[in-house]
């Protein structure tokens, strides 16, 4: 963030605390200015866009990667290596009024860049501005921290509510599973009972089929040609129309029924055509 003030440690003067402020228009690759102060004195420095690109070419780095390194070293990133060794560091030469910044790569310090410092004409005013900027930045960070705490509290409440709802859903699921299982067992028992009753109903038919399988000869005798012929004749005779015949009806037609019938089925009943003979005798007398 442009205008932010941070405290740095200078390796060439570790006993003193220095404060650094960085200002830029668009981004660090377009050039920037710095203000360095030890609380008593103040210095100004500037790096142009051409100098940024020249340093990137010297390090054989893309401008974007070099800008990231500048952001880390000048505006802070808080990155640390093991054993509390700083990745980025500063060196200050008060005799030459030159500030350089470095990066540790594989235990080798690589210079990222440097700038010429100029004493500030009004260090007290500049230090006052840096203090005011620090307080303003601190206030903004406190507000942001307060908002983050509120969001964190809200997230905790949502998390608690979600856990409660999740537990309720788990209980509902267990209850529903038990109900479904009980219903399934009931339906399964009903099906078993029905299947058992059907099996009991089919047992007599199974016994008949078993007897037929055990006695195939008797079943073949019933299917003999004589049996089939008798069955056919009985069915044919049952289909003929039956005409009731009585003695009165036959005598009225001129037939006298002889009731002397033999018990033998081959002997046919004898009919006496009396009326026909009378008719013939009467016709003969008329002709005479």
PDB file of C-alpha atoms in Angstrom:
ATOM      1  CA  UNK A   1       0.000   0.000   0.000  1.00  0.00           C
ATOM      2  CA  UNK A   2       1.468   3.375  -1.052  1.00  0.00           C
ATOM      3  CA  UNK A   3       2.398   5.624   1.866  1.00  0.00           C
ATOM      4  CA  UNK A   4       2.659   2.816   4.404  1.00  0.00           C
ATOM      5  CA  UNK A   5       5.355   3.182   7.053  1.00  0.00           C
ATOM      6  CA  UNK A   6       7.213   0.171   8.403  1.00  0.00           C
ATOM      7  CA  UNK A   7      10.122  -0.413  10.715  1.00  0.00           C
ATOM      8  CA  UNK A   8      13.222  -2.021   9.215  1.00  0.00           C
ATOM      9  CA  UNK A   9      16.508  -3.369  10.519  1.00  0.00           C
ATOM     10  CA  UNK A  10      19.716  -2.257   8.903  1.00  0.00           C
ATOM     11  CA  UNK A  11      22.407  -4.923   9.068  1.00  0.00           C
ATOM     12  CA  UNK A  12      25.217  -2.341   9.030  1.00  0.00           C
ATOM     13  CA  UNK A  13      23.690  -0.497  12.006  1.00  0.00           C
ATOM     14  CA  UNK A  14      21.726  -3.105  14.006  1.00  0.00           C
ATOM     15  CA  UNK A  15      21.652  -1.008  17.185  1.00  0.00           C
ATOM     16  CA  UNK A  16      19.354   1.669  15.737  1.00  0.00           C
ATOM     17  CA  UNK A  17      15.764   1.464  14.489  1.00  0.00           C
ATOM     18  CA  UNK A  18      14.893   2.930  11.124  1.00  0.00           C
ATOM     19  CA  UNK A  19      11.517   3.734   9.639  1.00  0.00           C
ATOM     20  CA  UNK A  20      10.834   3.460   5.917  1.00  0.00           C
ATOM     21  CA  UNK A  21       7.979   4.895   3.881  1.00  0.00           C
ATOM     22  CA  UNK A  22       7.429   3.982   0.197  1.00  0.00           C
ATOM     23  CA  UNK A  23       5.283   6.033  -2.211  1.00  0.00           C
ATOM     24  CA  UNK A  24       4.445   5.156  -5.827  1.00  0.00           C
ATOM     25  CA  UNK A  25       1.915   6.263  -8.441  1.00  0.00           C
ATOM     26  CA  UNK A  26       0.787   3.010 -10.082  1.00  0.00           C
ATOM     27  CA  UNK A  27       3.083   0.204  -8.978  1.00  0.00           C
ATOM     28  CA  UNK A  28       6.690  -0.295  -7.995  1.00  0.00           C
ATOM     29  CA  UNK A  29       7.796  -1.154 -11.537  1.00  0.00           C
ATOM     30  CA  UNK A  30       6.786   2.351 -12.683  1.00  0.00           C
ATOM     31  CA  UNK A  31       9.158   3.955 -10.174  1.00  0.00           C
ATOM     32  CA  UNK A  32       8.900   4.916  -6.504  1.00  0.00           C
ATOM     33  CA  UNK A  33      10.251   7.233  -3.806  1.00  0.00           C
ATOM     34  CA  UNK A  34      11.295   6.415  -0.235  1.00  0.00           C
ATOM     35  CA  UNK A  35      11.684   8.302   3.009  1.00  0.00           C
ATOM     36  CA  UNK A  36      14.092   6.921   5.632  1.00  0.00           C
ATOM     37  CA  UNK A  37      14.320   8.180   9.196  1.00  0.00           C
ATOM     38  CA  UNK A  38      15.978   7.152  12.433  1.00  0.00           C
ATOM     39  CA  UNK A  39      13.664   9.365  14.513  1.00  0.00           C
ATOM     40  CA  UNK A  40      16.108  12.282  14.464  1.00  0.00           C
ATOM     41  CA  UNK A  41      17.226  12.699  10.886  1.00  0.00           C
ATOM     42  CA  UNK A  42      15.433  11.943   7.628  1.00  0.00           C
ATOM     43  CA  UNK A  43      16.545  11.191   4.087  1.00  0.00           C
ATOM     44  CA  UNK A  44      14.779  10.982   0.736  1.00  0.00           C
ATOM     45  CA  UNK A  45      15.526   8.766  -2.264  1.00  0.00           C
ATOM     46  CA  UNK A  46      14.008   8.008  -5.661  1.00  0.00           C
ATOM     47  CA  UNK A  47      14.155   5.149  -8.210  1.00  0.00           C
ATOM     48  CA  UNK A  48      12.894   5.705 -11.756  1.00  0.00           C
ATOM     49  CA  UNK A  49      11.145   3.213 -14.027  1.00  0.00           C
ATOM     50  CA  UNK A  50      14.267   2.891 -16.201  1.00  0.00           C
ATOM     51  CA  UNK A  51      16.374   2.005 -13.178  1.00  0.00           C
ATOM     52  CA  UNK A  52      13.847  -0.669 -12.163  1.00  0.00           C
ATOM     53  CA  UNK A  53      13.999  -2.241 -15.634  1.00  0.00           C
ATOM     54  CA  UNK A  54      17.802  -2.008 -15.724  1.00  0.00           C
ATOM     55  CA  UNK A  55      18.111  -3.818 -12.361  1.00  0.00           C
ATOM     56  CA  UNK A  56      15.698  -6.525 -13.589  1.00  0.00           C
ATOM     57  CA  UNK A  57      17.837  -7.039 -16.727  1.00  0.00           C
ATOM     58  CA  UNK A  58      21.001  -7.261 -14.630  1.00  0.00           C
ATOM     59  CA  UNK A  59      19.427  -9.976 -12.465  1.00  0.00           C
ATOM     60  CA  UNK A  60      17.985 -11.640 -15.598  1.00  0.00           C
ATOM     61  CA  UNK A  61      14.499 -11.616 -14.100  1.00  0.00           C
ATOM     62  CA  UNK A  62      11.147 -10.689 -15.624  1.00  0.00           C
ATOM     63  CA  UNK A  63       9.912  -7.289 -14.528  1.00  0.00           C
ATOM     64  CA  UNK A  64       6.913  -8.898 -12.779  1.00  0.00           C
ATOM     65  CA  UNK A  65       9.113 -11.191 -10.684  1.00  0.00           C
ATOM     66  CA  UNK A  66      11.460  -8.346  -9.843  1.00  0.00           C
ATOM     67  CA  UNK A  67       8.495  -6.196  -8.796  1.00  0.00           C
ATOM     68  CA  UNK A  68       7.368  -8.934  -6.401  1.00  0.00           C
ATOM     69  CA  UNK A  69      10.792  -8.966  -4.789  1.00  0.00           C
ATOM     70  CA  UNK A  70      10.709  -5.169  -4.454  1.00  0.00           C
ATOM     71  CA  UNK A  71       7.300  -5.369  -2.819  1.00  0.00           C
ATOM     72  CA  UNK A  72       8.596  -7.903  -0.304  1.00  0.00           C
ATOM     73  CA  UNK A  73      11.742  -6.034   0.618  1.00  0.00           C
ATOM     74  CA  UNK A  74      10.384  -2.474   0.678  1.00  0.00           C
ATOM     75  CA  UNK A  75       6.810  -2.909   1.878  1.00  0.00           C
ATOM     76  CA  UNK A  76       7.204  -6.053   3.898  1.00  0.00           C
ATOM     77  CA  UNK A  77       6.131  -9.627   3.537  1.00  0.00           C
ATOM     78  CA  UNK A  78       7.248 -11.095   6.803  1.00  0.00           C
ATOM     79  CA  UNK A  79       8.899 -14.071   5.112  1.00  0.00           C
ATOM     80  CA  UNK A  80      11.480 -15.870   7.207  1.00  0.00           C
ATOM     81  CA  UNK A  81      13.867 -18.684   6.518  1.00  0.00           C
ATOM     82  CA  UNK A  82      14.721 -21.411   9.043  1.00  0.00           C
ATOM     83  CA  UNK A  83      16.887 -20.391  11.994  1.00  0.00           C
ATOM     84  CA  UNK A  84      15.301 -16.898  11.926  1.00  0.00           C
ATOM     85  CA  UNK A  85      17.499 -15.654   9.098  1.00  0.00           C
ATOM     86  CA  UNK A  86      15.911 -12.791   7.127  1.00  0.00           C
ATOM     87  CA  UNK A  87      15.341 -13.396   3.443  1.00  0.00           C
ATOM     88  CA  UNK A  88      15.443  -9.641   2.731  1.00  0.00           C
ATOM     89  CA  UNK A  89      17.765  -7.156   4.359  1.00  0.00           C
ATOM     90  CA  UNK A  90      19.009  -3.549   4.102  1.00  0.00           C
ATOM     91  CA  UNK A  91      22.464  -1.995   4.181  1.00  0.00           C
ATOM     92  CA  UNK A  92      23.040   1.714   4.832  1.00  0.00           C
ATOM     93  CA  UNK A  93      26.214   3.654   4.133  1.00  0.00           C
ATOM     94  CA  UNK A  94      25.875   7.004   5.924  1.00  0.00           C
ATOM     95  CA  UNK A  95      29.175   8.242   4.587  1.00  0.00           C
ATOM     96  CA  UNK A  96      28.064   7.854   0.985  1.00  0.00           C
ATOM     97  CA  UNK A  97      24.372   8.247   1.835  1.00  0.00           C
ATOM     98  CA  UNK A  98      23.519   5.104  -0.088  1.00  0.00           C
ATOM     99  CA  UNK A  99      20.801   2.535   0.758  1.00  0.00           C
ATOM    100  CA  UNK A 100      20.882  -0.936  -0.783  1.00  0.00           C
ATOM    101  CA  UNK A 101      18.462  -3.865  -0.371  1.00  0.00           C
ATOM    102  CA  UNK A 102      19.334  -7.531  -0.685  1.00  0.00           C
ATOM    103  CA  UNK A 103      17.769 -10.980  -0.901  1.00  0.00           C
ATOM    104  CA  UNK A 104      19.189 -14.227   0.464  1.00  0.00           C
ATOM    105  CA  UNK A 105      19.338 -16.983  -2.144  1.00  0.00           C
ATOM    106  CA  UNK A 106      20.956 -20.272  -1.056  1.00  0.00           C
ATOM    107  CA  UNK A 107      22.900 -18.517   1.703  1.00  0.00           C
ATOM    108  CA  UNK A 108      24.161 -15.981  -0.803  1.00  0.00           C
ATOM    109  CA  UNK A 109      23.166 -12.326  -0.529  1.00  0.00           C
ATOM    110  CA  UNK A 110      21.996 -10.946  -3.873  1.00  0.00           C
ATOM    111  CA  UNK A 111      21.677  -7.193  -4.275  1.00  0.00           C
ATOM    112  CA  UNK A 112      18.243  -6.273  -5.642  1.00  0.00           C
ATOM    113  CA  UNK A 113      18.980  -2.563  -6.016  1.00  0.00           C
ATOM    114  CA  UNK A 114      20.248   0.608  -4.430  1.00  0.00           C
ATOM    115  CA  UNK A 115      19.522   4.325  -4.372  1.00  0.00           C
ATOM    116  CA  UNK A 116      21.202   7.602  -3.529  1.00  0.00           C
ATOM    117  CA  UNK A 117      19.847   9.342  -0.419  1.00  0.00           C
ATOM    118  CA  UNK A 118      19.458  13.074   0.108  1.00  0.00           C
ATOM    119  CA  UNK A 119      19.019  14.720   3.503  1.00  0.00           C
ATOM    120  CA  UNK A 120      15.503  16.089   4.038  1.00  0.00           C
ATOM    121  CA  UNK A 121      15.402  19.903   4.366  1.00  0.00           C
ATOM    122  CA  UNK A 122      12.823  19.734   7.174  1.00  0.00           C
ATOM    123  CA  UNK A 123      13.318  16.430   8.978  1.00  0.00           C
ATOM    124  CA  UNK A 124      10.990  17.321  11.874  1.00  0.00           C
ATOM    125  CA  UNK A 125       8.063  17.945   9.537  1.00  0.00           C
ATOM    126  CA  UNK A 126       8.846  14.809   7.606  1.00  0.00           C
ATOM    127  CA  UNK A 127       9.067  12.742  10.786  1.00  0.00           C
ATOM    128  CA  UNK A 128       5.761  14.216  11.962  1.00  0.00           C
ATOM    129  CA  UNK A 129       4.152  13.212   8.683  1.00  0.00           C
ATOM    130  CA  UNK A 130       5.543   9.701   9.000  1.00  0.00           C
ATOM    131  CA  UNK A 131       4.162   9.430  12.556  1.00  0.00           C
ATOM    132  CA  UNK A 132       0.763  10.663  11.402  1.00  0.00           C
ATOM    133  CA  UNK A 133       0.811   8.240   8.518  1.00  0.00           C
ATOM    134  CA  UNK A 134       1.696   5.431  10.906  1.00  0.00           C
ATOM    135  CA  UNK A 135      -1.168   6.308  13.236  1.00  0.00           C
ATOM    136  CA  UNK A 136      -3.601   6.533  10.329  1.00  0.00           C
ATOM    137  CA  UNK A 137      -2.459   3.183   8.998  1.00  0.00           C
ATOM    138  CA  UNK A 138      -2.742   1.736  12.483  1.00  0.00           C
ATOM    139  CA  UNK A 139      -6.320   3.043  12.826  1.00  0.00           C
ATOM    140  CA  UNK A 140      -7.289   1.572   9.467  1.00  0.00           C
ATOM    141  CA  UNK A 141      -5.749  -1.742  10.422  1.00  0.00           C
ATOM    142  CA  UNK A 142      -7.647  -1.709  13.727  1.00  0.00           C
ATOM    143  CA  UNK A 143     -10.914  -1.110  11.889  1.00  0.00           C
ATOM    144  CA  UNK A 144     -10.130  -3.864   9.462  1.00  0.00           C
ATOM    145  CA  UNK A 145      -9.201  -6.133  12.336  1.00  0.00           C
ATOM    146  CA  UNK A 146     -12.497  -5.291  14.078  1.00  0.00           C
ATOM    147  CA  UNK A 147     -14.430  -6.178  10.921  1.00  0.00           C
ATOM    148  CA  UNK A 148     -12.501  -9.401  10.644  1.00  0.00           C
ATOM    149  CA  UNK A 149     -13.287 -10.227  14.279  1.00  0.00           C
ATOM    150  CA  UNK A 150     -16.988  -9.587  13.646  1.00  0.00           C
ATOM    151  CA  UNK A 151     -16.884 -11.766  10.556  1.00  0.00           C
ATOM    152  CA  UNK A 152     -15.056 -14.424  12.522  1.00  0.00           C
ATOM    153  CA  UNK A 153     -17.678 -14.289  15.294  1.00  0.00           C
ATOM    154  CA  UNK A 154     -20.451 -14.557  12.733  1.00  0.00           C
ATOM    155  CA  UNK A 155     -18.731 -17.487  11.074  1.00  0.00           C
ATOM    156  CA  UNK A 156     -18.421 -19.217  14.444  1.00  0.00           C
ATOM    157  CA  UNK A 157     -22.143 -18.721  15.084  1.00  0.00           C
ATOM    158  CA  UNK A 158     -22.946 -20.051  11.619  1.00  0.00           C
ATOM    159  CA  UNK A 159     -20.638 -22.963  12.242  1.00  0.00           C
ATOM    160  CA  UNK A 160     -22.392 -23.760  15.530  1.00  0.00           C
ATOM    161  CA  UNK A 161     -25.811 -23.503  13.875  1.00  0.00           C
ATOM    162  CA  UNK A 162     -24.696 -25.729  11.025  1.00  0.00           C
ATOM    163  CA  UNK A 163     -23.409 -28.321  13.488  1.00  0.00           C
ATOM    164  CA  UNK A 164     -26.751 -28.320  15.300  1.00  0.00           C
ATOM    165  CA  UNK A 165     -28.659 -28.721  12.046  1.00  0.00           C
ATOM    166  CA  UNK A 166     -26.277 -31.453  10.974  1.00  0.00           C
ATOM    167  CA  UNK A 167     -26.855 -33.351  14.216  1.00  0.00           C
ATOM    168  CA  UNK A 168     -30.619 -32.958  13.782  1.00  0.00           C
ATOM    169  CA  UNK A 169     -30.417 -34.256  10.215  1.00  0.00           C
ATOM    170  CA  UNK A 170     -28.352 -37.213  11.396  1.00  0.00           C
ATOM    171  CA  UNK A 171     -30.955 -38.058  14.041  1.00  0.00           C
ATOM    172  CA  UNK A 172     -33.768 -37.695  11.495  1.00  0.00           C
ATOM    173  CA  UNK A 173     -31.888 -39.968   9.128  1.00  0.00           C
ATOM    174  CA  UNK A 174     -31.421 -42.612  11.816  1.00  0.00           C
ATOM    175  CA  UNK A 175     -35.113 -42.423  12.743  1.00  0.00           C
ATOM    176  CA  UNK A 176     -36.175 -42.686   9.105  1.00  0.00           C
ATOM    177  CA  UNK A 177     -33.811 -45.610   8.576  1.00  0.00           C
ATOM    178  CA  UNK A 178     -35.300 -47.459  11.542  1.00  0.00           C
ATOM    179  CA  UNK A 179     -38.859 -46.779  10.318  1.00  0.00           C
ATOM    180  CA  UNK A 180     -38.032 -47.957   6.822  1.00  0.00           C
ATOM    181  CA  UNK A 181     -36.363 -51.076   8.171  1.00  0.00           C
ATOM    182  CA  UNK A 182     -39.368 -51.868  10.379  1.00  0.00           C
ATOM    183  CA  UNK A 183     -41.741 -51.378   7.424  1.00  0.00           C
ATOM    184  CA  UNK A 184     -39.518 -53.537   5.243  1.00  0.00           C
ATOM    185  CA  UNK A 185     -39.516 -56.329   7.829  1.00  0.00           C
ATOM    186  CA  UNK A 186     -43.319 -56.141   8.104  1.00  0.00           C
ATOM    187  CA  UNK A 187     -43.787 -56.314   4.321  1.00  0.00           C
ATOM    188  CA  UNK A 188     -41.262 -59.132   4.096  1.00  0.00           C
ATOM    189  CA  UNK A 189     -43.082 -61.165   6.754  1.00  0.00           C
ATOM    190  CA  UNK A 190     -46.398 -60.624   4.958  1.00  0.00           C
ATOM    191  CA  UNK A 191     -44.874 -61.842   1.701  1.00  0.00           C
ATOM    192  CA  UNK A 192     -43.408 -64.871   3.450  1.00  0.00           C
ATOM    193  CA  UNK A 193     -46.804 -65.707   4.975  1.00  0.00           C
ATOM    194  CA  UNK A 194     -48.515 -65.382   1.583  1.00  0.00           C
ATOM    195  CA  UNK A 195     -45.907 -67.522  -0.139  1.00  0.00           C
ATOM    196  CA  UNK A 196     -46.241 -70.139   2.601  1.00  0.00           C
ATOM    197  CA  UNK A 197     -50.045 -70.229   2.199  1.00  0.00           C
ATOM    198  CA  UNK A 198     -49.701 -70.606  -1.579  1.00  0.00           C
ATOM    199  CA  UNK A 199     -47.261 -73.452  -1.089  1.00  0.00           C
ATOM    200  CA  UNK A 200     -49.725 -75.174   1.253  1.00  0.00           C
ATOM    201  CA  UNK A 201     -52.506 -74.748  -1.331  1.00  0.00           C
ATOM    202  CA  UNK A 202     -50.328 -76.297  -4.050  1.00  0.00           C
ATOM    203  CA  UNK A 203     -49.382 -79.370  -2.011  1.00  0.00           C
ATOM    204  CA  UNK A 204     -52.444 -81.498  -3.115  1.00  0.00           C
ATOM    205  CA  UNK A 205     -51.660 -80.824  -6.776  1.00  0.00           C
ATOM    206  CA  UNK A 206     -48.055 -81.720  -6.170  1.00  0.00           C
ATOM    207  CA  UNK A 207     -49.155 -85.008  -4.587  1.00  0.00           C
ATOM    208  CA  UNK A 208     -51.378 -85.833  -7.617  1.00  0.00           C
ATOM    209  CA  UNK A 209     -48.557 -85.094 -10.022  1.00  0.00           C
ATOM    210  CA  UNK A 210     -46.221 -87.183  -7.927  1.00  0.00           C
ATOM    211  CA  UNK A 211     -48.654 -90.135  -7.998  1.00  0.00           C
ATOM    212  CA  UNK A 212     -48.991 -89.820 -11.788  1.00  0.00           C
ATOM    213  CA  UNK A 213     -45.218 -89.844 -12.126  1.00  0.00           C
ATOM    214  CA  UNK A 214     -45.005 -92.879  -9.858  1.00  0.00           C
ATOM    215  CA  UNK A 215     -47.770 -94.839 -11.826  1.00  0.00           C
ATOM    216  CA  UNK A 216     -47.163 -94.193 -15.528  1.00  0.00           C
ATOM    217  CA  UNK A 217     -48.656 -97.658 -16.589  1.00  0.00           C
ATOM    218  CA  UNK A 218     -52.133 -97.048 -15.173  1.00  0.00           C
ATOM    219  CA  UNK A 219     -52.237 -93.724 -16.913  1.00  0.00           C
ATOM    220  CA  UNK A 220     -51.377 -95.482 -20.216  1.00  0.00           C
ATOM    221  CA  UNK A 221     -54.111 -98.129 -19.793  1.00  0.00           C
ATOM    222  CA  UNK A 222     -56.768 -95.464 -19.431  1.00  0.00           C
ATOM    223  CA  UNK A 223     -55.682 -94.157 -22.811  1.00  0.00           C
ATOM    224  CA  UNK A 224     -56.291 -97.488 -24.682  1.00  0.00           C
ATOM    225  CA  UNK A 225     -58.140 -97.493 -28.091  1.00  0.00           C
ATOM    226  CA  UNK A 226     -61.262 -99.205 -26.653  1.00  0.00           C
ATOM    227  CA  UNK A 227     -61.545 -96.597 -23.951  1.00  0.00           C
ATOM    228  CA  UNK A 228     -61.208 -93.805 -26.502  1.00  0.00           C
ATOM    229  CA  UNK A 229     -63.932 -95.428 -28.712  1.00  0.00           C
ATOM    230  CA  UNK A 230     -66.385 -95.809 -25.820  1.00  0.00           C
ATOM    231  CA  UNK A 231     -65.760 -92.221 -24.820  1.00  0.00           C
ATOM    232  CA  UNK A 232     -66.427 -91.053 -28.392  1.00  0.00           C
ATOM    233  CA  UNK A 233     -69.690 -93.048 -28.698  1.00  0.00           C
ATOM    234  CA  UNK A 234     -71.001 -91.879 -25.369  1.00  0.00           C
ATOM    235  CA  UNK A 235     -70.262 -88.270 -26.262  1.00  0.00           C
ATOM    236  CA  UNK A 236     -71.918 -88.716 -29.708  1.00  0.00           C
ATOM    237  CA  UNK A 237     -75.057 -90.292 -28.286  1.00  0.00           C
ATOM    238  CA  UNK A 238     -75.343 -87.599 -25.669  1.00  0.00           C
ATOM    239  CA  UNK A 239     -75.375 -84.962 -28.432  1.00  0.00           C
ATOM    240  CA  UNK A 240     -78.416 -86.492 -30.315  1.00  0.00           C
ATOM    241  CA  UNK A 241     -81.862 -84.930 -29.623  1.00  0.00           C
ATOM    242  CA  UNK A 242     -84.168 -86.964 -27.422  1.00  0.00           C
ATOM    243  CA  UNK A 243     -87.838 -87.355 -28.495  1.00  0.00           C
ATOM    244  CA  UNK A 244     -90.199 -88.576 -25.828  1.00  0.00           C
ATOM    245  CA  UNK A 245     -92.246 -91.577 -27.143  1.00  0.00           C
ATOM    246  CA  UNK A 246     -95.222 -92.907 -25.272  1.00  0.00           C
ATOM    247  CA  UNK A 247     -97.733 -95.629 -26.097  1.00  0.00           C
ATOM    248  CA  UNK A 248    -100.608 -93.195 -26.464  1.00  0.00           C
ATOM    249  CA  UNK A 249     -98.820 -91.136 -29.077  1.00  0.00           C
ATOM    250  CA  UNK A 250     -97.887 -94.163 -31.130  1.00  0.00           C
ATOM    251  CA  UNK A 251    -101.393 -95.640 -31.049  1.00  0.00           C
ATOM    252  CA  UNK A 252    -102.840 -92.332 -32.134  1.00  0.00           C
ATOM    253  CA  UNK A 253    -100.631 -92.497 -35.221  1.00  0.00           C
ATOM    254  CA  UNK A 254    -101.942 -95.967 -36.127  1.00  0.00           C
ATOM    255  CA  UNK A 255     -99.194 -97.985 -34.511  1.00  0.00           C
ATOM    256  CA  UNK A 256     -99.800-100.567 -31.902  1.00  0.00           C
ATOM    257  CA  UNK A 257     -96.916-101.094 -29.551  1.00  0.00           C
ATOM    258  CA  UNK A 258     -96.075-104.602 -28.668  1.00  0.00           C
ATOM    259  CA  UNK A 259     -94.961-104.554 -25.099  1.00  0.00           C
ATOM    260  CA  UNK A 260     -93.594-108.048 -25.182  1.00  0.00           C
ATOM    261  CA  UNK A 261     -89.863-107.040 -25.399  1.00  0.00           C
ATOM    262  CA  UNK A 262     -86.977-109.250 -24.638  1.00  0.00           C
ATOM    263  CA  UNK A 263     -84.339-108.291 -22.251  1.00  0.00           C
ATOM    264  CA  UNK A 264     -81.799-108.871 -24.899  1.00  0.00           C
ATOM    265  CA  UNK A 265     -80.440-105.584 -26.230  1.00  0.00           C
ATOM    266  CA  UNK A 266     -80.106-107.026 -29.747  1.00  0.00           C
ATOM    267  CA  UNK A 267     -83.883-107.790 -30.071  1.00  0.00           C
ATOM    268  CA  UNK A 268     -85.715-104.793 -31.500  1.00  0.00           C
ATOM    269  CA  UNK A 269     -89.340-103.976 -30.496  1.00  0.00           C
ATOM    270  CA  UNK A 270     -92.103-105.196 -32.848  1.00  0.00           C
ATOM    271  CA  UNK A 271     -94.537-102.698 -34.276  1.00  0.00           C
ATOM    272  CA  UNK A 272     -98.030-103.608 -35.643  1.00  0.00           C
ATOM    273  CA  UNK A 273     -99.167-101.392 -38.530  1.00  0.00           C
ATOM    274  CA  UNK A 274    -102.961-101.972 -37.950  1.00  0.00           C
ATOM    275  CA  UNK A 275    -104.093 -98.598 -39.138  1.00  0.00           C
ATOM    276  CA  UNK A 276    -102.225 -98.928 -42.383  1.00  0.00           C
ATOM    277  CA  UNK A 277    -103.877-102.274 -43.171  1.00  0.00           C
ATOM    278  CA  UNK A 278    -107.333-100.833 -42.492  1.00  0.00           C
ATOM    279  CA  UNK A 279    -106.599 -97.970 -44.858  1.00  0.00           C
ATOM    280  CA  UNK A 280    -105.456-100.301 -47.558  1.00  0.00           C
ATOM    281  CA  UNK A 281    -108.585-102.561 -47.185  1.00  0.00           C
ATOM    282  CA  UNK A 282    -110.925 -99.600 -47.368  1.00  0.00           C
ATOM    283  CA  UNK A 283    -109.222 -98.362 -50.522  1.00  0.00           C
ATOM    284  CA  UNK A 284    -109.589-101.768 -52.151  1.00  0.00           C
ATOM    285  CA  UNK A 285    -113.330-101.940 -51.479  1.00  0.00           C
ATOM    286  CA  UNK A 286    -113.861 -98.529 -53.047  1.00  0.00           C
ATOM    287  CA  UNK A 287    -112.096 -99.557 -56.179  1.00  0.00           C
ATOM    288  CA  UNK A 288    -114.216-102.656 -56.432  1.00  0.00           C
TER     289      UNK A 288
END
